[in-house]
JSON list of C-alpha atoms in Angstrom, two decimals:
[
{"chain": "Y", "resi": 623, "resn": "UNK", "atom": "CA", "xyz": [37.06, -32.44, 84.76]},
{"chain": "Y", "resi": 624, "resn": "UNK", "atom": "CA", "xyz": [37.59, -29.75, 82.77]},
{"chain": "Y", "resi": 625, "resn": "UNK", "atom": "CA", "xyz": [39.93, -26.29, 83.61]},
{"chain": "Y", "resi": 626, "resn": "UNK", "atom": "CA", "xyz": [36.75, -24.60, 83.28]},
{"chain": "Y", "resi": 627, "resn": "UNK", "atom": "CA", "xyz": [34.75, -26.42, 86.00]},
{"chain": "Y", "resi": 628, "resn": "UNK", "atom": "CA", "xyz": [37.96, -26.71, 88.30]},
{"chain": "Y", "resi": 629, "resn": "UNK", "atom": "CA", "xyz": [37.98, -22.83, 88.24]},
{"chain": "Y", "resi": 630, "resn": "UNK", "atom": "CA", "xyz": [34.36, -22.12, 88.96]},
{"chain": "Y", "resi": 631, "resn": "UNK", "atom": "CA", "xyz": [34.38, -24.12, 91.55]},
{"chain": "Y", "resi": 632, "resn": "UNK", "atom": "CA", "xyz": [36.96, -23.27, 92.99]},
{"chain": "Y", "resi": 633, "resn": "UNK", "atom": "CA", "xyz": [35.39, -19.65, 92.88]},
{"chain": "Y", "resi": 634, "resn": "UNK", "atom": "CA", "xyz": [32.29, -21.66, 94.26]},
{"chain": "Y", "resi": 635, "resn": "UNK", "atom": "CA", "xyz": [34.46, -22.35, 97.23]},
{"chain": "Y", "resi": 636, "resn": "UNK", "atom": "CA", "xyz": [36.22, -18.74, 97.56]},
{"chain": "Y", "resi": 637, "resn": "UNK", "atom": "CA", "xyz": [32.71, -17.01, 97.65]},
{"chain": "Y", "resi": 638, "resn": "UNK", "atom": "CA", "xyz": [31.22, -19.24, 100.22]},
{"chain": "Y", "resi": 639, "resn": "UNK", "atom": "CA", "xyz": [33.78, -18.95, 102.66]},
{"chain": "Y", "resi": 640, "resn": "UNK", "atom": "CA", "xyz": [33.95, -15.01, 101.68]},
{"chain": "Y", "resi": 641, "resn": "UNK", "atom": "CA", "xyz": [30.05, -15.18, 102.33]},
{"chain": "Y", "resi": 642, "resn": "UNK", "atom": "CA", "xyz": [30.61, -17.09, 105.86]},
{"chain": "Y", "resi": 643, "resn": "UNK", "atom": "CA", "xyz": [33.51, -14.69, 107.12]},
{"chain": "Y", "resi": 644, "resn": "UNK", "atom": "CA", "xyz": [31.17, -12.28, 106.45]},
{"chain": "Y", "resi": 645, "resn": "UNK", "atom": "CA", "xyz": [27.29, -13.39, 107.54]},
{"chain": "Y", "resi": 646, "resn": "UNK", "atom": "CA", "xyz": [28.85, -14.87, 110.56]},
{"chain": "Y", "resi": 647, "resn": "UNK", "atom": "CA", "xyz": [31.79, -12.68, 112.13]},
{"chain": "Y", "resi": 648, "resn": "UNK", "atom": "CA", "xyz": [31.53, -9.22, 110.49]},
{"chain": "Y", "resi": 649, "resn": "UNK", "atom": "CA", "xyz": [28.33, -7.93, 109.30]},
{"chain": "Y", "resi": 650, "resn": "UNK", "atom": "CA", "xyz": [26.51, -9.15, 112.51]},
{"chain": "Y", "resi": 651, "resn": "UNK", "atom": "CA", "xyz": [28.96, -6.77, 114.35]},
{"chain": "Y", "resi": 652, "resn": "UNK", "atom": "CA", "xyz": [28.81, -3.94, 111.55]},
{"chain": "Y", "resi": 653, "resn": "UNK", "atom": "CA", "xyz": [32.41, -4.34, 110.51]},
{"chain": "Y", "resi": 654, "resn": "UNK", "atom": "CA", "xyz": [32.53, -3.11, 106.33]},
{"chain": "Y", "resi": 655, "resn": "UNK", "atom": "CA", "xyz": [35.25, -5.52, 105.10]},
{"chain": "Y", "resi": 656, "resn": "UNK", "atom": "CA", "xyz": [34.93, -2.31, 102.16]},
{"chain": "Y", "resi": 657, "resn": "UNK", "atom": "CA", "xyz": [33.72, 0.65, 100.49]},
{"chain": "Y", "resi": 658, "resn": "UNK", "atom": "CA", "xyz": [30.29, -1.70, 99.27]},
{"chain": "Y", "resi": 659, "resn": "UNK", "atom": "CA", "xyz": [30.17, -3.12, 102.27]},
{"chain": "Y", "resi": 660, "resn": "UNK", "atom": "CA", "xyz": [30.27, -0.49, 104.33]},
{"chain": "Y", "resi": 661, "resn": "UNK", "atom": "CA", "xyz": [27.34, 0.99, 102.06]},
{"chain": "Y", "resi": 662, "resn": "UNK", "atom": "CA", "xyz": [25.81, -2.38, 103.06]},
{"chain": "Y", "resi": 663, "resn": "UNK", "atom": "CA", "xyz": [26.06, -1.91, 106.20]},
{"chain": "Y", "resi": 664, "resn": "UNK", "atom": "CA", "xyz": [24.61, 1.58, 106.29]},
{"chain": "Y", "resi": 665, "resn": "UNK", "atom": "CA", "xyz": [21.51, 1.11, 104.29]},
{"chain": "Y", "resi": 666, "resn": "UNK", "atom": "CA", "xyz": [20.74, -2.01, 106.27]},
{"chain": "Y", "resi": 667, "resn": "UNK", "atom": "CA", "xyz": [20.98, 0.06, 109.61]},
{"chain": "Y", "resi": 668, "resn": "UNK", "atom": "CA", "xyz": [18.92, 2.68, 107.70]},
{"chain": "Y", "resi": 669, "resn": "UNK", "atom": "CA", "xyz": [16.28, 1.18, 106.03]},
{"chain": "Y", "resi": 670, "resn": "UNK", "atom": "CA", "xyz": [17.07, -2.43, 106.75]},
{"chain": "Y", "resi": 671, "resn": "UNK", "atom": "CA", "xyz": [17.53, -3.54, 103.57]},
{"chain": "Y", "resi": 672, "resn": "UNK", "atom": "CA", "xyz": [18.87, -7.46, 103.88]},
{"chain": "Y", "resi": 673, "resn": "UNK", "atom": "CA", "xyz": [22.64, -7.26, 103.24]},
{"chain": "Y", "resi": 674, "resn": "UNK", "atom": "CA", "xyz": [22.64, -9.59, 100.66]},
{"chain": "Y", "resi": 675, "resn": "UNK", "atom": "CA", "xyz": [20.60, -8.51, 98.45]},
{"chain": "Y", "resi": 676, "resn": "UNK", "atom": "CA", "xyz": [22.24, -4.72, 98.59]},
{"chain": "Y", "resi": 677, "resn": "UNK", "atom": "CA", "xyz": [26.03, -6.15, 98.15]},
{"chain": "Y", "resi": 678, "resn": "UNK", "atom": "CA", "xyz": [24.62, -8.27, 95.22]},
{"chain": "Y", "resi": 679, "resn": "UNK", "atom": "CA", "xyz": [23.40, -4.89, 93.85]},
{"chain": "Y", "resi": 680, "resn": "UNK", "atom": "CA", "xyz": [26.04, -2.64, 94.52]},
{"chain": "Y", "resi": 681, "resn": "UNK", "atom": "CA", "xyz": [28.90, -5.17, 93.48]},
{"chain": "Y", "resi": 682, "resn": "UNK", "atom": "CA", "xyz": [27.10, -6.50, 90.08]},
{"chain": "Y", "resi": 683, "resn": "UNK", "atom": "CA", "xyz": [25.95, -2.51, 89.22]},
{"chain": "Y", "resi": 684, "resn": "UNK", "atom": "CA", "xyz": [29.63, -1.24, 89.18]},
{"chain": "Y", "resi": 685, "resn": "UNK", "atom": "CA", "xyz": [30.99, -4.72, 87.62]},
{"chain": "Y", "resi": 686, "resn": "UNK", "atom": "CA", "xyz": [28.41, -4.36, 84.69]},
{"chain": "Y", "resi": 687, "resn": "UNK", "atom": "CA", "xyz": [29.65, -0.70, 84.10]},
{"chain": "Y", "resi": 688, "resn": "UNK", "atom": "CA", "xyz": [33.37, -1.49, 83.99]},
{"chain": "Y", "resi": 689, "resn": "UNK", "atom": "CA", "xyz": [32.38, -4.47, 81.59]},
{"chain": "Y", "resi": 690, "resn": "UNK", "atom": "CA", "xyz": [34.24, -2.41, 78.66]},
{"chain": "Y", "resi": 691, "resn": "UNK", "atom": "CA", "xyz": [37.54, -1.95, 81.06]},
{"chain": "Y", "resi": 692, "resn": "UNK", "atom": "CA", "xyz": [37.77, -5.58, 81.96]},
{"chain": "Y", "resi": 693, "resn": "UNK", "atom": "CA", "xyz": [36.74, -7.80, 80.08]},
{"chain": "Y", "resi": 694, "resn": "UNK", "atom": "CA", "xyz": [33.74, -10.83, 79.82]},
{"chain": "Y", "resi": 695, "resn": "UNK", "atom": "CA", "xyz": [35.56, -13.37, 81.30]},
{"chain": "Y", "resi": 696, "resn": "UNK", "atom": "CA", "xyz": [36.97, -11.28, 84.35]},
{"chain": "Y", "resi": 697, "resn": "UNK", "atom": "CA", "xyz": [33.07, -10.37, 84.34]},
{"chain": "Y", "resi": 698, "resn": "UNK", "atom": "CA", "xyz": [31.50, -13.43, 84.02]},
{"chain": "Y", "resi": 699, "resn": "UNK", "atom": "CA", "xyz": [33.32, -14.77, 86.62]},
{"chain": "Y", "resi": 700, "resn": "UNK", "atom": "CA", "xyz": [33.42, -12.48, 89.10]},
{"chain": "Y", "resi": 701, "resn": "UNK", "atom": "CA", "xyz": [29.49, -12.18, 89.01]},
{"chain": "Y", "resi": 702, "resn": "UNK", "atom": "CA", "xyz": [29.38, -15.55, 89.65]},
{"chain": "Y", "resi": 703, "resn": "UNK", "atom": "CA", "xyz": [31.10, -15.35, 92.40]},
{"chain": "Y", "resi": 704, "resn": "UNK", "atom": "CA", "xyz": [29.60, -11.96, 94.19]},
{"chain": "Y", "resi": 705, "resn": "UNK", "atom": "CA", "xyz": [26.13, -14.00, 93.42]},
{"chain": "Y", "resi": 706, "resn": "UNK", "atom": "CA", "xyz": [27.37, -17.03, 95.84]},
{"chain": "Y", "resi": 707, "resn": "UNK", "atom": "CA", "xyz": [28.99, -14.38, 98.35]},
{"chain": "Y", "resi": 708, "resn": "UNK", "atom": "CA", "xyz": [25.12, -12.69, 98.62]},
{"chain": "Y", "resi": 709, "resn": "UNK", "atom": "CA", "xyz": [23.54, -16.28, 99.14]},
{"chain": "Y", "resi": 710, "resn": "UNK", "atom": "CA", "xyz": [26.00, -17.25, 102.04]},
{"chain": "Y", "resi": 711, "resn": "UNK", "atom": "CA", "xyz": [26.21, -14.46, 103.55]},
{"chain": "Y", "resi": 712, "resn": "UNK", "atom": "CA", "xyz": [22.16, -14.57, 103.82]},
{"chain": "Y", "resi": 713, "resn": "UNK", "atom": "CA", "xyz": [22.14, -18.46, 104.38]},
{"chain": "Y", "resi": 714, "resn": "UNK", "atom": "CA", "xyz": [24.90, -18.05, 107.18]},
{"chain": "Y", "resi": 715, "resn": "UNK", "atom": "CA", "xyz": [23.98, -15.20, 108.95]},
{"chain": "Y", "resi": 716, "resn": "UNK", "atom": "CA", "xyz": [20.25, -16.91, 109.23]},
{"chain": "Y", "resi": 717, "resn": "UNK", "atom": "CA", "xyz": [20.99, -20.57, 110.42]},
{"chain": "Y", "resi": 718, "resn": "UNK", "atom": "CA", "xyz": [24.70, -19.50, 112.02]},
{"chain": "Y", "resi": 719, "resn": "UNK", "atom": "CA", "xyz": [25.70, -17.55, 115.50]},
{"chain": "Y", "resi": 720, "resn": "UNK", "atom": "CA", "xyz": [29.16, -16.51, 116.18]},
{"chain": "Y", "resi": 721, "resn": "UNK", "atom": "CA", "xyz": [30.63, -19.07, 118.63]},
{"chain": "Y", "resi": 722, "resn": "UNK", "atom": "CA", "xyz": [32.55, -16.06, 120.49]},
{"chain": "Y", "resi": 723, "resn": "UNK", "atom": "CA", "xyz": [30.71, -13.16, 122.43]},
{"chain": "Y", "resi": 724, "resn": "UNK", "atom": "CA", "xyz": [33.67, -10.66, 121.55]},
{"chain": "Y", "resi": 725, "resn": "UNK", "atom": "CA", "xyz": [33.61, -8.42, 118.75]},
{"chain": "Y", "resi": 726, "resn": "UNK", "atom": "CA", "xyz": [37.70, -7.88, 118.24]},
{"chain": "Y", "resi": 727, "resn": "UNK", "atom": "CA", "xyz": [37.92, -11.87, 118.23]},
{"chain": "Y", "resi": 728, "resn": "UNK", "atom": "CA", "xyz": [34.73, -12.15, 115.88]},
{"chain": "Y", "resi": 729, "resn": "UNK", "atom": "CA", "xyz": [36.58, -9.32, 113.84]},
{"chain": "Y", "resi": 730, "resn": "UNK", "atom": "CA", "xyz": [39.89, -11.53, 113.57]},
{"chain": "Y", "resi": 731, "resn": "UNK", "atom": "CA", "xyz": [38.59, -14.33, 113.12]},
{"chain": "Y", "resi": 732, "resn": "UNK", "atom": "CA", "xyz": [36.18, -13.21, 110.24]},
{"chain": "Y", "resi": 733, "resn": "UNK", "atom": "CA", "xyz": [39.04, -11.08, 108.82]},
{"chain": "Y", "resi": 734, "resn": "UNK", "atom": "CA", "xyz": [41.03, -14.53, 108.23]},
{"chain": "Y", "resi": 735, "resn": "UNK", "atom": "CA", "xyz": [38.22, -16.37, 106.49]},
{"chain": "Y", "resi": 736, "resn": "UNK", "atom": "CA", "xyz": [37.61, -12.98, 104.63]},
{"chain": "Y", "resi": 737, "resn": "UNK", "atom": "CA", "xyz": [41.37, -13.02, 103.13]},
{"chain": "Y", "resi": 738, "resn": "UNK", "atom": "CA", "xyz": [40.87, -16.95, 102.12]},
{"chain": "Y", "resi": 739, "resn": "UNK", "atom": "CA", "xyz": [38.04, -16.23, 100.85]},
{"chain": "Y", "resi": 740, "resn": "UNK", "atom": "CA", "xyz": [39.37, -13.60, 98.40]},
{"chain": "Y", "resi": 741, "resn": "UNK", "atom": "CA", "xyz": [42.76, -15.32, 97.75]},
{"chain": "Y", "resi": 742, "resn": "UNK", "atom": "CA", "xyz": [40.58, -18.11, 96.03]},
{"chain": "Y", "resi": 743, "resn": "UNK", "atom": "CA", "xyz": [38.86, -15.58, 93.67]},
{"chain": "Y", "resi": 744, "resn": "UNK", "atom": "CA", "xyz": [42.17, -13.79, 92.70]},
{"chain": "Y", "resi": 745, "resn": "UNK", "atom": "CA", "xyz": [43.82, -16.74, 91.86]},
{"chain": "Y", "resi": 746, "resn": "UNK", "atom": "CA", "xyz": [41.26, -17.63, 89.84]},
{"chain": "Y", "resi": 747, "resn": "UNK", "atom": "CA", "xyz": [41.31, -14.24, 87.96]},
{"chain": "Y", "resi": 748, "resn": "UNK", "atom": "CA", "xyz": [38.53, -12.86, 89.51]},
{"chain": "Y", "resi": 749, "resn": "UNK", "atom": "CA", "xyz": [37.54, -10.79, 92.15]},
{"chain": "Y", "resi": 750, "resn": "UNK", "atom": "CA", "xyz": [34.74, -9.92, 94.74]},
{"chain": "Y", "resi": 751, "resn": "UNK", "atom": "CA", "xyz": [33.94, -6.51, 92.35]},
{"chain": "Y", "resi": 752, "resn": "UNK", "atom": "CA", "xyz": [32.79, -3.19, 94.78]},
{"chain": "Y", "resi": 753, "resn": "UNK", "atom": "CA", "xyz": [34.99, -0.16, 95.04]},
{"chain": "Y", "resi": 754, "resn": "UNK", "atom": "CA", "xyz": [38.68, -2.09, 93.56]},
{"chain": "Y", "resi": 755, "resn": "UNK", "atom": "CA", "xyz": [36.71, -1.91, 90.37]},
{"chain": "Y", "resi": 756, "resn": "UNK", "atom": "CA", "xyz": [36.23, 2.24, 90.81]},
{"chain": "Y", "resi": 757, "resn": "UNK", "atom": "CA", "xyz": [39.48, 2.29, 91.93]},
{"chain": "Y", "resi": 758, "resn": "UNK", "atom": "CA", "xyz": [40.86, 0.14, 88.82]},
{"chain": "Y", "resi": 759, "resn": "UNK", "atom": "CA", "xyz": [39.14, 2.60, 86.33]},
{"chain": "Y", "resi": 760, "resn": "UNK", "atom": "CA", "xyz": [40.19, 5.74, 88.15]},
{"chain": "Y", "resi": 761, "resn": "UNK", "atom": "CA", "xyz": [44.11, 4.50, 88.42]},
{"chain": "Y", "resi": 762, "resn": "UNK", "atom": "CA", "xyz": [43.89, 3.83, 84.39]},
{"chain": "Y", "resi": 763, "resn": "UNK", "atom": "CA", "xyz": [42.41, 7.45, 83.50]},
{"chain": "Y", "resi": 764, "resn": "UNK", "atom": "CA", "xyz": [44.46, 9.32, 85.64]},
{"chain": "Y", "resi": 765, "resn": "UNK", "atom": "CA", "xyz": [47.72, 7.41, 85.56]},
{"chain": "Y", "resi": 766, "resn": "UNK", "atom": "CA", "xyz": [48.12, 6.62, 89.24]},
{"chain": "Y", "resi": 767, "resn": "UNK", "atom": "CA", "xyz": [47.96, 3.69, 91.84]},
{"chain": "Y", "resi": 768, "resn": "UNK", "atom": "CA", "xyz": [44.74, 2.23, 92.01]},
{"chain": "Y", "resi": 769, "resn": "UNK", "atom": "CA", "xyz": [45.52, 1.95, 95.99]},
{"chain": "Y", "resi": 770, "resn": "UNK", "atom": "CA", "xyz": [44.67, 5.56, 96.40]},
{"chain": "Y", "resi": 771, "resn": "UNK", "atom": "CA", "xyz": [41.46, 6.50, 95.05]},
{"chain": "Y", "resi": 772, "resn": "UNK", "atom": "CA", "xyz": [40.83, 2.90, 96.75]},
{"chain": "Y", "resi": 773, "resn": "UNK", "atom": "CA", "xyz": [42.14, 3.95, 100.12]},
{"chain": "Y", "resi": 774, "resn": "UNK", "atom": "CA", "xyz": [40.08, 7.66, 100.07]},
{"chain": "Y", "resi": 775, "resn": "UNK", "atom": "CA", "xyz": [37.06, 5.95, 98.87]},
{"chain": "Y", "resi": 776, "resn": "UNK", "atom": "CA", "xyz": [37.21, 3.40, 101.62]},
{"chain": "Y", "resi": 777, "resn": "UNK", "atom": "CA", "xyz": [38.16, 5.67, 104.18]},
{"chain": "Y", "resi": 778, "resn": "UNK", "atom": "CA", "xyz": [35.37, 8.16, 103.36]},
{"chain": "Y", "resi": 779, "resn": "UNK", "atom": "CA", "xyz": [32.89, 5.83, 103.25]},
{"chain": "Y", "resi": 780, "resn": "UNK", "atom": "CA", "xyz": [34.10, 3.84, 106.79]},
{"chain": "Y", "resi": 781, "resn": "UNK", "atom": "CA", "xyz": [33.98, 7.59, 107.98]},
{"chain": "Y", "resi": 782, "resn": "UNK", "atom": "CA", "xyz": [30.30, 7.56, 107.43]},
{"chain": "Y", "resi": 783, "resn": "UNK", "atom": "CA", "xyz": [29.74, 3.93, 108.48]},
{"chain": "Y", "resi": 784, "resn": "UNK", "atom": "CA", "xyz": [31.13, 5.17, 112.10]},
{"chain": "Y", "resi": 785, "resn": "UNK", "atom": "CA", "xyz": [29.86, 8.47, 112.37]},
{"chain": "Y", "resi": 786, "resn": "UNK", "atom": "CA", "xyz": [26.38, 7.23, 112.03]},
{"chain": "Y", "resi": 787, "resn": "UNK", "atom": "CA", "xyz": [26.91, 3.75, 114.09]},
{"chain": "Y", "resi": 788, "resn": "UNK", "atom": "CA", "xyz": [29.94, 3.79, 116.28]},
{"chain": "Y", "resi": 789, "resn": "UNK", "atom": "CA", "xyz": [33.16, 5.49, 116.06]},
{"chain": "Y", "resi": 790, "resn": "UNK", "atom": "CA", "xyz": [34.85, 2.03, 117.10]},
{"chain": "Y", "resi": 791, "resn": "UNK", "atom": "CA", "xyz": [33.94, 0.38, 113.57]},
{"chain": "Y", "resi": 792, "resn": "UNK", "atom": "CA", "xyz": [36.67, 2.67, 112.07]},
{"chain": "Y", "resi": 793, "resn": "UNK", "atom": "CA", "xyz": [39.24, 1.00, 114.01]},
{"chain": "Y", "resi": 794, "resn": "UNK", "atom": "CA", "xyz": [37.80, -2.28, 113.32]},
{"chain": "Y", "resi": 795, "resn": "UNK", "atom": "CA", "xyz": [37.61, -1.79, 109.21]},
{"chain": "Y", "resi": 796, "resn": "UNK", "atom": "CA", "xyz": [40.99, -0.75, 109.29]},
{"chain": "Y", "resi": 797, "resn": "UNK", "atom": "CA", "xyz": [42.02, -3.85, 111.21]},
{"chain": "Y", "resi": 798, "resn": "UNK", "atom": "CA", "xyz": [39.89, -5.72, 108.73]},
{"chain": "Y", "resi": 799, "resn": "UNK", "atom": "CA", "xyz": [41.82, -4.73, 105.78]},
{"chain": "Y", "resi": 800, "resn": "UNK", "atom": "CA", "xyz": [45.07, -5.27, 107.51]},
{"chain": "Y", "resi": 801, "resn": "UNK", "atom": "CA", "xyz": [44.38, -8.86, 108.32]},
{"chain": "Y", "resi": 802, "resn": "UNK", "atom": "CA", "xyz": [43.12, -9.80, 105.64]},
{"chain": "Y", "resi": 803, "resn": "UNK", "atom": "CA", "xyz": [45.60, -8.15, 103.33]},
{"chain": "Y", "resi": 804, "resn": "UNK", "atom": "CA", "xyz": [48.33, -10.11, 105.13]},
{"chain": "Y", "resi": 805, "resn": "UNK", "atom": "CA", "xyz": [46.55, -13.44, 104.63]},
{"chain": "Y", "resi": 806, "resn": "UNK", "atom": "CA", "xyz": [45.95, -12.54, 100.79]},
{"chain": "Y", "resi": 807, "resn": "UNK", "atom": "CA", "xyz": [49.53, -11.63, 100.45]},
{"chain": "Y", "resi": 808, "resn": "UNK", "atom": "CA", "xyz": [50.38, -14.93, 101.89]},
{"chain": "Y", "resi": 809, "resn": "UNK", "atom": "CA", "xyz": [48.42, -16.98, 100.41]},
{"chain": "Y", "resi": 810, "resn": "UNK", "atom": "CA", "xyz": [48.43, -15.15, 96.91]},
{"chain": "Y", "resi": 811, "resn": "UNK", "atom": "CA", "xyz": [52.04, -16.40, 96.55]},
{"chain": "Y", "resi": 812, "resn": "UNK", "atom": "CA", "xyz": [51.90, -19.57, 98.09]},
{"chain": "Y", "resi": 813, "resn": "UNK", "atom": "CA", "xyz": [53.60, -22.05, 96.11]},
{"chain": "Y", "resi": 814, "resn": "UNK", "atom": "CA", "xyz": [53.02, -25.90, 97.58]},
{"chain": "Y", "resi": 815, "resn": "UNK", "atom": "CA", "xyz": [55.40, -28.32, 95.05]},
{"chain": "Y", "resi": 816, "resn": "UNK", "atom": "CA", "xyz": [54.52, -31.94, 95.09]},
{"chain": "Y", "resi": 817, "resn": "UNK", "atom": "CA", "xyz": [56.59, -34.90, 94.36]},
{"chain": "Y", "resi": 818, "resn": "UNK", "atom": "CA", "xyz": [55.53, -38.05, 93.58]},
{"chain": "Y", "resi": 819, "resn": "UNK", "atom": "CA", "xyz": [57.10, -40.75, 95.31]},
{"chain": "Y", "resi": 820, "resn": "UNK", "atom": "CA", "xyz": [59.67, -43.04, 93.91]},
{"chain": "Y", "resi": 821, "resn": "UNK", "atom": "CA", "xyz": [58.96, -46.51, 93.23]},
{"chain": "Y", "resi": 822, "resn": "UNK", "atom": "CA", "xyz": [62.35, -47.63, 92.55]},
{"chain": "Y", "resi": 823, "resn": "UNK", "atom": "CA", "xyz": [64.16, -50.07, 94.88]},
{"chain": "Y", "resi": 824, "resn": "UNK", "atom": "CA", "xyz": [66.90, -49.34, 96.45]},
{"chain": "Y", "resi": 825, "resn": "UNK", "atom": "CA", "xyz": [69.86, -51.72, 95.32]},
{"chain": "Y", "resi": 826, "resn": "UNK", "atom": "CA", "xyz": [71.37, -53.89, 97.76]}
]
């Protein structure tokens, strides 16, 4: 098998479980795992458009701009894998129920498959696009950490997401991004070294 196929499937495999942390644990309880999603989240209580189909948008619309910034295989790559994220997370949420009837242990739970999810795309070289991507632009114009324009543009948008839905989802985003961001961090630089075992004998 070649490094090629090893590394889209293995983004195969980092979307789905992306899709199912979020079709089955978060969206269903209106928790924005980010700035897109929380846009998600808001036009589907608006105008209930499916959330699939408007995080498939939204990510793929700002990846396709920042094309020039980042580069075609970055691009490629990371389409691919919003494009299985949108088909899980419609394909889960329809045949799937939570197994809990708790939101904060729906929330943790989903934030943990959320943060393996993503580990598998960045270690792969790719990401799941949305507002990082503004952020990533931003940070290389104005000559600052792409964590801030990413943390106001989240925040303003979760704002929003809780003003018009519930004040409680604020909490929950934030706890969202914490969780996960430990299990990325984790993960990211998790290093497993294998040895192969010895086949020599051991002298009498």
């Amino acid at each position: 098998m070649s490094y090629l196929s090893k590394k889209y499937i293995l983004i195969f495999i980092g979307a789905v479980i992306q899709g199912f942390s979020m079709g089955v644990f978060l969206f269903p309880n209106a928790i924005p795992t980010g700035g897109a999603a929380g846009i998600t989240v808001l036009l589907n209580y608006w105008i209930h458009v499916p959330l699939s189909l408007t995080l498939w948008i939204l990510n793929s619309s700002v990846l396709l701009f920042a094309y020039q910034y980042l580069g075609g295989g970055y691009v490629v790559g990371t389409l691919f894998g919003i494009t299985v994220t949108s088909v899980s997370i419609d394909v889960f949420g329809k045949f799937l129920d939570t197994p809990f009837s708790n939101v904060w242990i729906d929330m943790f739970v989903g934030s943990i498959f959320f943060g393996i999810g993503i580990t598998c795309l960045l270690r792969q070289g790719v990401s799941n696009g949305g507002i990082g991507v503004i952020a990533y632009i931003i940070s290389r114009y104005r000559h600052i950490d792409p964590g801030k324009p990413m943390f106001w543009i989240n925040g303003f948008i979760f704002v929003i997401t809780a003003y018009v839905i519930d004040w409680q989802i604020v909490i929950q985003a934030i706890l969202c991004q914490w969780i996960s961001s430990k299990i990325i961090n984790w993960l990211y630089n998790l290093s497993v070294e294998v040895k192969a075992p010895s086949l020599a004998w051991r002298k009498k």
